[in-house]
Structures are given as structure tokens and as C-alpha cells.
Amino acid sequence: MKVSARLAGISPSLTLEVTSKAKALKKAGVDIVSFAAGEPDFDTPLHIRNAAKAAIDSGKTRYTPAKGMAELIEAVREKFRRDNGLEYSPASIVISCGAKHSLFNAFQAICSPGDEVIIPAPYWVTYPEQVRLAGAEPVYLETEESRGYGIDREKLESLVTERTRAILVSSPCNPTGAAYGRDDLEFIAELACRRDLSLISDEIYEKLVFDGFEAISPASLGEEVKERTIVVNGVSKTYAMTGWRIGYLAAPENAAKAISSFQSHSTSNPATPSQYAALAALTGDQGCVEEMRRAFQERRDLMVERLNRIAGITCTVPRGTFYVFPNIAGLGKPSLELASELLDQARIAVVPGAAFGADTNIRMSFADSAENLNQGLDRLEEYVKTL
Ligand code: PMP
Ligand code: GLU
């Protein structure tokens, strides 16, 4: 069949692909340790699962408004108030089928053909594809591992042209685990206002932060920047709910209205029982969030410490997420080759950095038990000794 020009060049999400390949191998009985998972290993907390069961049993199985049900929109407004000091009207909020869907909607809403969107690199695989699917072009702002992947202000400013439509802000960042402090965000906010740009802020890892770090939403830095920002978040990572598919965004009312209409012609509402689960997540006891965060921090420490002991590998300390992004330049192989050898010879799955625009690194998720992480790290150590 003739595939449209729009989809002809699209490639599958490598993060999802490596994860499902590792899962399939495990299921087939192959002894694999997977560092590929882009999702918490914890089960969704019981009170959230129970809320979904109760919703199903009481007949909450029909359509809701396309942009999500009013109670959930209220809960999202309260979340923004409580966690980010942001006040939004109900008309500014749209619930979608995951943060990925919210991001897709956001790019569709603001990009026109010929526009450019600045994306800091290394970047999550999906951003460039979504920008292209919206008819715009990604422009990469290279950041340096040696400088903690911070923003080079002059470099950023030099990338802004007449065609620049938006800057993507991803903090904490998948895959590097880096996160911006207030200074960098204030610079980005000021630049957006001065050069008439929008910001799309992906805050999905907001709660997975370490050592007391607090993630700041750029929208909270002032009324003017708030009016230029689409904030994207969701319940997937914070509440171990990746399979439920609920994300949300907050945007200026006119943009949210366009997104809501767009969604009413594409997916309609996100699954109704999942909306009830998300409602329980956002309004229920938040103790589960801190419990999981603490476990991730312990595992991060284990990963960073052991990786830095392996000759040829160096690993920066992530401020957030559940990924480390070790530099493997010292092993003398590009990331795709290394990832493929690690799978075949060491029976460990990692995501090659090339997927994120960084061929000297690999991404290793620590969303797994300490026992499995240690076993995988033992294998990595043994493999490196053979090089
Ligand atoms: N943004 C980033 C940076 C992510 O890593 C993910 C995880 N896939 C998402 C957005 C989307 O999350 P969701 O599962 O809610 O679609
Ligand atoms: N965010 C996860 C990852 O980067 C999930 C996979 C995906 O949606 O791409 O691995």
C-alpha cells in the first residue's frame, strides 16, 4: 500500500522497541537482565486499582466529555495549585491518553509548516518525531555532559530565528536525568517572552527527583510566561500507571479549546475507568509517591557507584528520573554496536544513546530490584573485561 509522505519516514520508538524485545526474550525463557524499562517496576498502588474496579462495577464505562471528566479536571487543577503554585481555569485543562498523547496534541496545536522547535539534546526519542508530524522541524541545542547538560545561553539564543515557534523544556530529562535549576528556567522564560516564543514543558518526571531537588515548572515563573507555556504531565511515572494511559496538559484557554476539539475527532475521551483511577491517584494519599521515590534514589546510588568503578565507563549523577546515562566512549564502540553486543553476549538490554542523539552513551533504567540491577551490573563488568 502506498504510505503517505507524512508517515513514510517515521521510525518506531526505539525505547518501546528495546523494552518489548527484552520482555519477549524473558517470556521465551531467555535469561535477560533488562535495563531498558521506561516504566516503574512497582505495581499500581492498591487504592488506585480499587477505584478503577469500583468505577467499572458501578457502570462508569461510558463516554465522558472528550477532554476528560469534570471531577478529574478539578483534581488536575488542584494538583497544579498544590504542587506548582499554578492557577488554571477548567477550560485550560485537557486530559489525554498519556503524556505522550498530550505532547502530540500540544505540537499539533502550535506548529505550522516551516516552524522550528528547539529541543535540547540529548532528547527523548519521541520529541523530534512529534515535531515533524506537526509539520515543523526540530532544531537541536547540544548540551555538554561535562557541564551537567545545562543550557548554554548564548548557544540557545543563537538558535532562535524568525522561524522558531517554541522551545521544548524537559526537566528532569529522559535520558540524562539532568534537571534545570531556577536560573536556567528564568533565562528560558525571559527569552521566550522577549522573542515571542512558546514553551512546551514536559514535567512527567517531576516527582522522581533526588537529594532534595525540587523541579520547577517554567509556567510558575510569571504570568507572561505562563500564557506562553503548555505544561504536560501525567500519572504514568509518578503513580506507576504507565498502562492506564492518562496524561494531561494545561494551556492558555484558546489553545486548550483547539486541543479539546482536535481530540474530540481523534481519540475522544481517554478510557473512563482509567480516568477514575487517575482521580484516585491525584486525590488520594500521596505516601506511595514518596515510597517509590526513595526506592529509586537508593537504586540510583547503587548504579552510579558501580558503573563508575568499571574501566572505560563514566556516569554522571542524575537529579531525577529512573535512568542513568553512562558514557561508554572509553569502550571504543558506538552505542548501537555496544547495545547489540550486550544483548547477545552479556544478556543485558540497554537503550543505545544514538536513539537520544548521543552515540557515546547508553541509557540504563534502574526501575528494577537491587538484586536484578546487581546481577546485570555483574554481567556488564564481566563483558567489559573481555574487551
Ligand atoms: N515524556 C517523557 C520524557 C517520557 O519519558 C515519557 C514516557 N514514555 C512520556 C513523556 C510519556 O508518558 P506517558 O506514558 O504518560 O505517555
Ligand atoms: N518513556 C519511556 C522510555 O523512554 C517509555 C517508552 C516510550 O514511551 O518511549 O523508555
XYZ file of C-alpha atoms and ligand atoms in Angstrom:
413
model
C 0.000 0.000 0.000
C 1.170 3.500 -0.692
C 2.082 5.111 2.630
C 1.564 8.862 2.960
C 4.520 11.194 2.653
C 3.764 12.228 6.228
C 4.391 8.733 7.630
C 6.882 7.449 5.068
C 9.970 8.456 7.049
C 8.743 7.626 10.537
C 10.679 5.152 12.689
C 9.323 3.188 15.654
C 10.019 4.339 19.202
C 13.309 2.605 19.971
C 12.726 2.840 23.708
C 9.466 0.916 23.415
C 11.017 -1.483 20.930
C 14.022 -2.444 23.059
C 11.756 -2.814 26.108
C 9.341 -5.150 24.347
C 12.176 -7.145 22.775
C 13.682 -7.713 26.240
C 10.266 -8.640 27.662
C 9.657 -11.102 24.805
C 13.057 -12.763 25.279
C 12.400 -13.141 29.011
C 8.994 -14.635 28.322
C 10.592 -17.120 25.924
C 12.788 -18.288 28.795
C 15.988 -16.448 27.808
C 17.906 -15.238 30.848
C 17.988 -11.468 30.219
C 18.501 -8.636 32.669
C 16.723 -5.617 31.258
C 17.892 -2.062 31.876
C 15.539 -0.909 29.149
C 12.318 -0.321 31.061
C 10.885 3.149 30.668
C 8.404 2.487 33.441
C 8.355 1.892 37.200
C 8.631 -1.771 38.197
C 6.147 -1.228 41.060
C 2.527 -2.296 40.791
C -0.047 0.478 40.653
C -0.945 1.204 44.332
C -3.943 -0.745 45.635
C -6.267 2.210 46.350
C -5.883 3.302 42.706
C -6.644 -0.159 41.337
C -9.649 -0.413 43.665
C -11.025 2.904 42.416
C -10.936 1.629 38.844
C -12.631 -1.642 39.833
C -15.353 0.259 41.690
C -15.854 2.515 38.651
C -16.297 -0.485 36.363
C -18.647 -2.222 38.793
C -20.826 0.847 39.184
C -21.283 1.275 35.447
C -18.747 4.073 34.854
C -17.983 2.580 31.471
C -19.438 5.108 29.045
C -18.086 8.128 27.220
C -17.049 11.158 29.217
C -16.523 14.594 27.642
C -13.741 14.252 25.050
C -11.370 16.387 27.139
C -11.927 14.292 30.262
C -14.464 14.244 33.076
C -15.084 17.324 35.211
C -14.009 15.657 38.506
C -10.627 14.727 37.058
C -10.147 18.194 35.580
C -10.844 19.578 39.084
C -8.272 17.181 40.563
C -5.680 18.274 37.987
C -6.369 21.949 38.774
C -5.866 21.180 42.458
C -2.625 19.314 41.658
C -1.250 22.360 39.819
C -2.274 24.599 42.722
C -0.790 22.301 45.359
C 2.456 21.274 43.670
C 3.292 24.105 41.286
C 1.512 27.176 42.625
C -0.309 27.412 39.291
C -3.914 28.522 38.988
C -5.743 27.303 35.867
C -9.373 27.568 34.806
C -11.184 24.310 33.968
C -11.128 25.437 30.315
C -7.309 25.339 30.343
C -7.051 21.621 31.161
C -7.256 18.679 28.727
C -6.955 15.043 29.860
C -5.494 12.701 27.218
C -4.323 9.118 26.699
C -0.907 9.562 28.329
C 1.580 12.421 28.445
C 2.822 11.282 25.036
C -0.624 11.996 23.636
C -0.734 15.370 25.420
C 2.616 16.283 23.849
C 1.394 15.179 20.432
C -1.690 17.373 20.840
C 0.435 20.291 22.015
C 2.723 20.203 18.950
C -0.292 19.819 16.664
C -1.855 22.842 18.316
C 1.027 25.275 17.986
C 3.171 24.208 14.999
C 2.645 25.164 11.365
C 4.653 24.075 8.320
C 8.058 25.758 8.263
C 8.159 26.337 12.029
C 11.120 25.249 14.106
C 11.081 23.829 17.618
C 14.275 23.940 19.686
C 14.924 20.683 21.524
C 17.825 20.331 23.978
C 19.925 17.237 23.146
C 20.209 14.500 24.357
C 16.446 14.287 23.913
C 13.703 11.730 24.389
C 13.205 9.882 21.071
C 9.618 10.951 20.600
C 10.021 14.743 20.548
C 11.600 15.093 17.071
C 9.075 12.700 15.508
C 6.131 14.539 17.038
C 7.508 17.888 15.899
C 7.883 16.544 12.341
C 4.399 15.039 12.429
C 3.139 18.543 13.187
C 4.857 19.806 10.034
C 7.651 21.593 11.894
C 11.404 20.962 12.106
C 13.354 20.036 15.228
C 16.458 22.160 15.888
C 18.811 20.687 18.460
C 20.500 22.580 21.247
C 23.535 20.456 22.093
C 24.290 20.278 25.809
C 27.509 19.058 27.408
C 27.768 16.083 29.696
C 30.774 17.752 31.391
C 28.526 20.711 32.284
C 25.719 18.606 33.672
C 23.733 19.009 30.422
C 22.979 22.613 31.417
C 21.766 25.192 28.910
C 24.447 27.209 27.109
C 22.589 30.512 26.982
C 24.496 32.029 24.083
C 24.089 28.874 22.053
C 20.360 28.759 22.773
C 19.884 32.377 21.845
C 21.830 31.888 18.588
C 19.396 29.134 17.532
C 16.354 31.409 17.725
C 15.356 32.581 14.247
C 12.284 34.092 12.606
C 11.029 30.551 12.195
C 11.376 29.452 15.818
C 7.973 28.664 17.222
C 8.766 27.033 20.554
C 11.353 25.654 22.934
C 10.847 22.213 24.430
C 11.718 22.081 28.128
C 12.296 18.621 29.522
C 13.276 18.668 33.176
C 14.064 16.235 34.714
C 15.247 14.907 31.373
C 14.867 11.448 29.890
C 17.548 10.102 29.129
C 20.170 12.125 31.044
C 18.406 12.573 34.390
C 19.601 16.194 34.370
C 17.240 18.884 35.612
C 17.270 22.662 35.346
C 17.582 24.987 38.286
C 15.647 28.234 38.612
C 18.364 30.296 36.873
C 18.283 28.363 33.611
C 14.489 28.306 33.610
C 14.310 32.041 34.231
C 16.609 32.594 31.277
C 14.467 30.377 29.028
C 11.287 32.110 30.234
C 12.730 35.571 29.618
C 13.942 34.533 26.153
C 10.508 33.141 25.263
C 8.837 36.389 26.271
C 11.417 38.593 24.523
C 11.385 36.614 21.254
C 7.668 35.799 21.244
C 8.057 32.017 21.594
C 6.014 29.300 23.249
C 7.328 26.758 25.722
C 6.258 23.147 25.905
C 7.242 21.850 29.313
C 7.321 18.080 29.808
C 7.053 17.556 33.571
C 6.353 13.825 33.621
C 9.366 13.091 35.917
C 8.589 15.987 38.268
C 8.166 13.762 41.331
C 11.075 11.429 40.634
C 13.802 13.709 41.952
C 16.683 13.079 44.339
C 18.695 14.619 47.176
C 16.024 17.208 47.956
C 15.992 18.692 44.451
C 12.698 20.342 43.511
C 11.593 20.513 39.897
C 10.224 23.922 38.904
C 7.593 24.467 36.234
C 8.621 27.347 33.949
C 4.934 28.343 33.836
C 5.203 29.269 37.521
C 7.835 31.947 36.837
C 5.380 34.702 35.908
C 2.043 35.483 34.280
C 3.552 36.304 30.882
C 5.499 33.062 30.560
C 2.513 31.092 31.868
C 0.466 32.487 28.972
C 3.139 31.143 26.588
C 3.517 27.681 28.110
C 1.821 24.352 27.668
C 2.558 22.229 30.727
C 2.422 18.470 30.137
C 2.252 15.943 32.943
C 0.537 12.650 33.737
C 0.136 9.813 36.197
C 2.283 7.196 34.392
C 5.586 7.618 36.177
C 4.543 9.227 39.474
C 1.979 6.555 40.361
C 3.334 3.542 38.420
C 0.422 3.774 35.972
C 2.056 3.501 32.543
C -0.509 1.051 31.181
C -3.538 3.088 32.231
C -2.805 5.807 29.658
C -3.725 9.047 31.375
C -1.819 12.276 30.813
C -2.895 15.885 30.969
C -1.908 19.360 29.890
C -2.581 22.920 30.953
C -2.536 25.622 28.298
C -3.947 29.077 27.593
C -7.692 28.639 27.077
C -7.712 29.192 23.300
C -5.034 26.513 22.777
C -6.748 24.098 25.191
C -10.018 24.621 23.325
C -8.382 23.798 19.980
C -6.743 20.708 21.511
C -10.039 19.586 23.007
C -11.780 19.855 19.613
C -8.875 18.053 17.926
C -9.106 15.260 20.498
C -12.880 15.027 20.014
C -12.180 13.992 16.408
C -9.293 11.648 17.127
C -9.432 9.556 20.319
C -12.484 11.029 22.115
C -12.101 10.697 25.880
C -9.318 8.638 27.484
C -10.632 5.330 28.900
C -13.244 6.094 31.554
C -12.118 3.557 34.232
C -8.569 4.895 33.811
C -9.835 8.399 34.477
C -11.322 7.164 37.769
C -8.007 5.535 38.620
C -6.163 8.806 37.888
C -8.686 10.667 40.048
C -7.896 8.354 42.969
C -4.169 8.785 42.309
C -4.272 12.583 42.345
C -6.708 13.000 45.238
C -5.669 10.040 47.431
C -2.841 9.588 49.920
C 0.449 10.685 48.312
C 2.571 8.432 50.559
C 3.065 5.932 47.744
C 4.852 8.580 45.660
C 7.486 9.211 48.318
C 7.938 5.495 48.956
C 8.716 4.812 45.299
C 10.899 7.911 45.017
C 13.021 6.772 47.926
C 13.473 3.324 46.392
C 14.564 4.890 43.097
C 17.101 7.074 44.877
C 18.702 4.053 46.563
C 18.908 2.253 43.239
C 20.360 5.303 41.535
C 23.147 5.377 44.125
C 23.868 1.725 43.513
C 24.000 2.191 39.729
C 26.186 5.288 39.729
C 28.618 3.840 42.240
C 29.077 0.527 40.441
C 29.188 1.968 36.916
C 31.924 4.425 37.860
C 34.050 1.515 39.065
C 34.074 -0.067 35.587
C 37.105 0.914 33.498
C 36.043 2.723 30.331
C 32.672 3.845 31.731
C 31.868 7.111 33.498
C 28.476 8.005 34.874
C 27.092 11.371 35.943
C 24.683 11.531 38.870
C 21.092 12.063 37.714
C 18.998 14.602 39.619
C 15.816 12.849 38.638
C 14.070 10.141 36.519
C 14.898 6.439 36.812
C 17.645 6.429 34.205
C 21.403 6.757 34.227
C 23.143 7.719 31.019
C 26.708 6.393 31.342
C 29.377 7.484 28.903
C 30.824 4.480 27.106
C 33.330 6.296 24.844
C 36.167 4.546 26.702
C 34.940 1.171 25.427
C 35.646 2.231 21.834
C 32.307 1.203 20.298
C 29.351 3.226 19.078
C 26.239 2.832 21.217
C 24.205 0.718 18.771
C 27.010 -1.814 18.396
C 27.599 -1.933 22.134
C 23.885 -2.358 22.913
C 23.618 -5.178 20.414
C 26.725 -6.957 21.821
C 25.490 -6.510 25.358
C 22.242 -8.219 24.442
C 23.872 -11.096 22.549
C 26.953 -11.690 24.670
C 26.184 -10.366 28.147
C 22.412 -10.926 28.087
C 21.602 -7.426 29.252
C 19.303 -4.987 27.471
C 20.142 -1.263 27.345
C 18.928 1.510 25.051
C 21.649 2.874 22.733
C 22.311 6.581 23.231
C 22.042 7.085 19.468
C 18.259 6.978 19.956
C 18.594 10.154 22.010
C 21.186 11.865 19.822
C 24.188 10.786 21.966
C 26.180 7.953 20.450
C 28.815 7.946 23.223
C 26.286 6.926 25.871
C 23.827 4.194 26.711
C 20.651 4.545 28.763
C 20.165 2.173 31.672
C 16.930 2.216 33.612
C 17.093 1.380 37.315
C 13.392 0.662 37.618
C 14.128 -2.841 38.878
C 15.037 -4.605 42.124
C 18.547 -4.129 43.572
C 19.076 -7.861 43.098
C 18.383 -7.692 39.356
C 20.379 -4.480 38.961
C 23.365 -6.081 40.683
C 23.094 -9.165 38.517
C 23.006 -7.053 35.357
C 25.934 -4.944 36.537
C 27.940 -8.115 37.259
C 27.327 -9.157 33.653
C 28.344 -5.766 32.342
C 31.567 -5.890 34.372
C 32.407 -9.350 33.048
C 31.692 -8.289 29.471
C 33.880 -5.179 29.708
C 36.786 -7.349 30.935
C 36.650 -9.275 27.642
C 37.188 -6.133 25.512
N 7.790 12.299 28.329
C 8.876 11.595 28.637
C 10.172 12.307 28.747
C 8.796 10.215 28.825
O 9.887 9.520 29.132
C 7.558 9.578 28.703
C 7.469 8.086 28.909
N 7.126 7.376 27.826
C 6.442 10.359 28.359
C 6.592 11.713 28.190
C 5.073 9.794 28.117
O 4.490 9.190 29.203
P 3.064 8.526 29.098
O 3.254 7.091 29.450
O 2.215 9.236 30.110
O 2.545 8.706 27.722
N 9.314 6.939 28.482
C 9.716 5.581 28.386
C 11.074 5.466 27.728
O 11.635 6.440 27.297
C 8.693 4.705 27.795
C 8.844 4.326 26.363
C 8.313 5.369 25.448
O 7.169 5.759 25.616
O 9.080 5.782 24.581
O 11.599 4.397 27.683
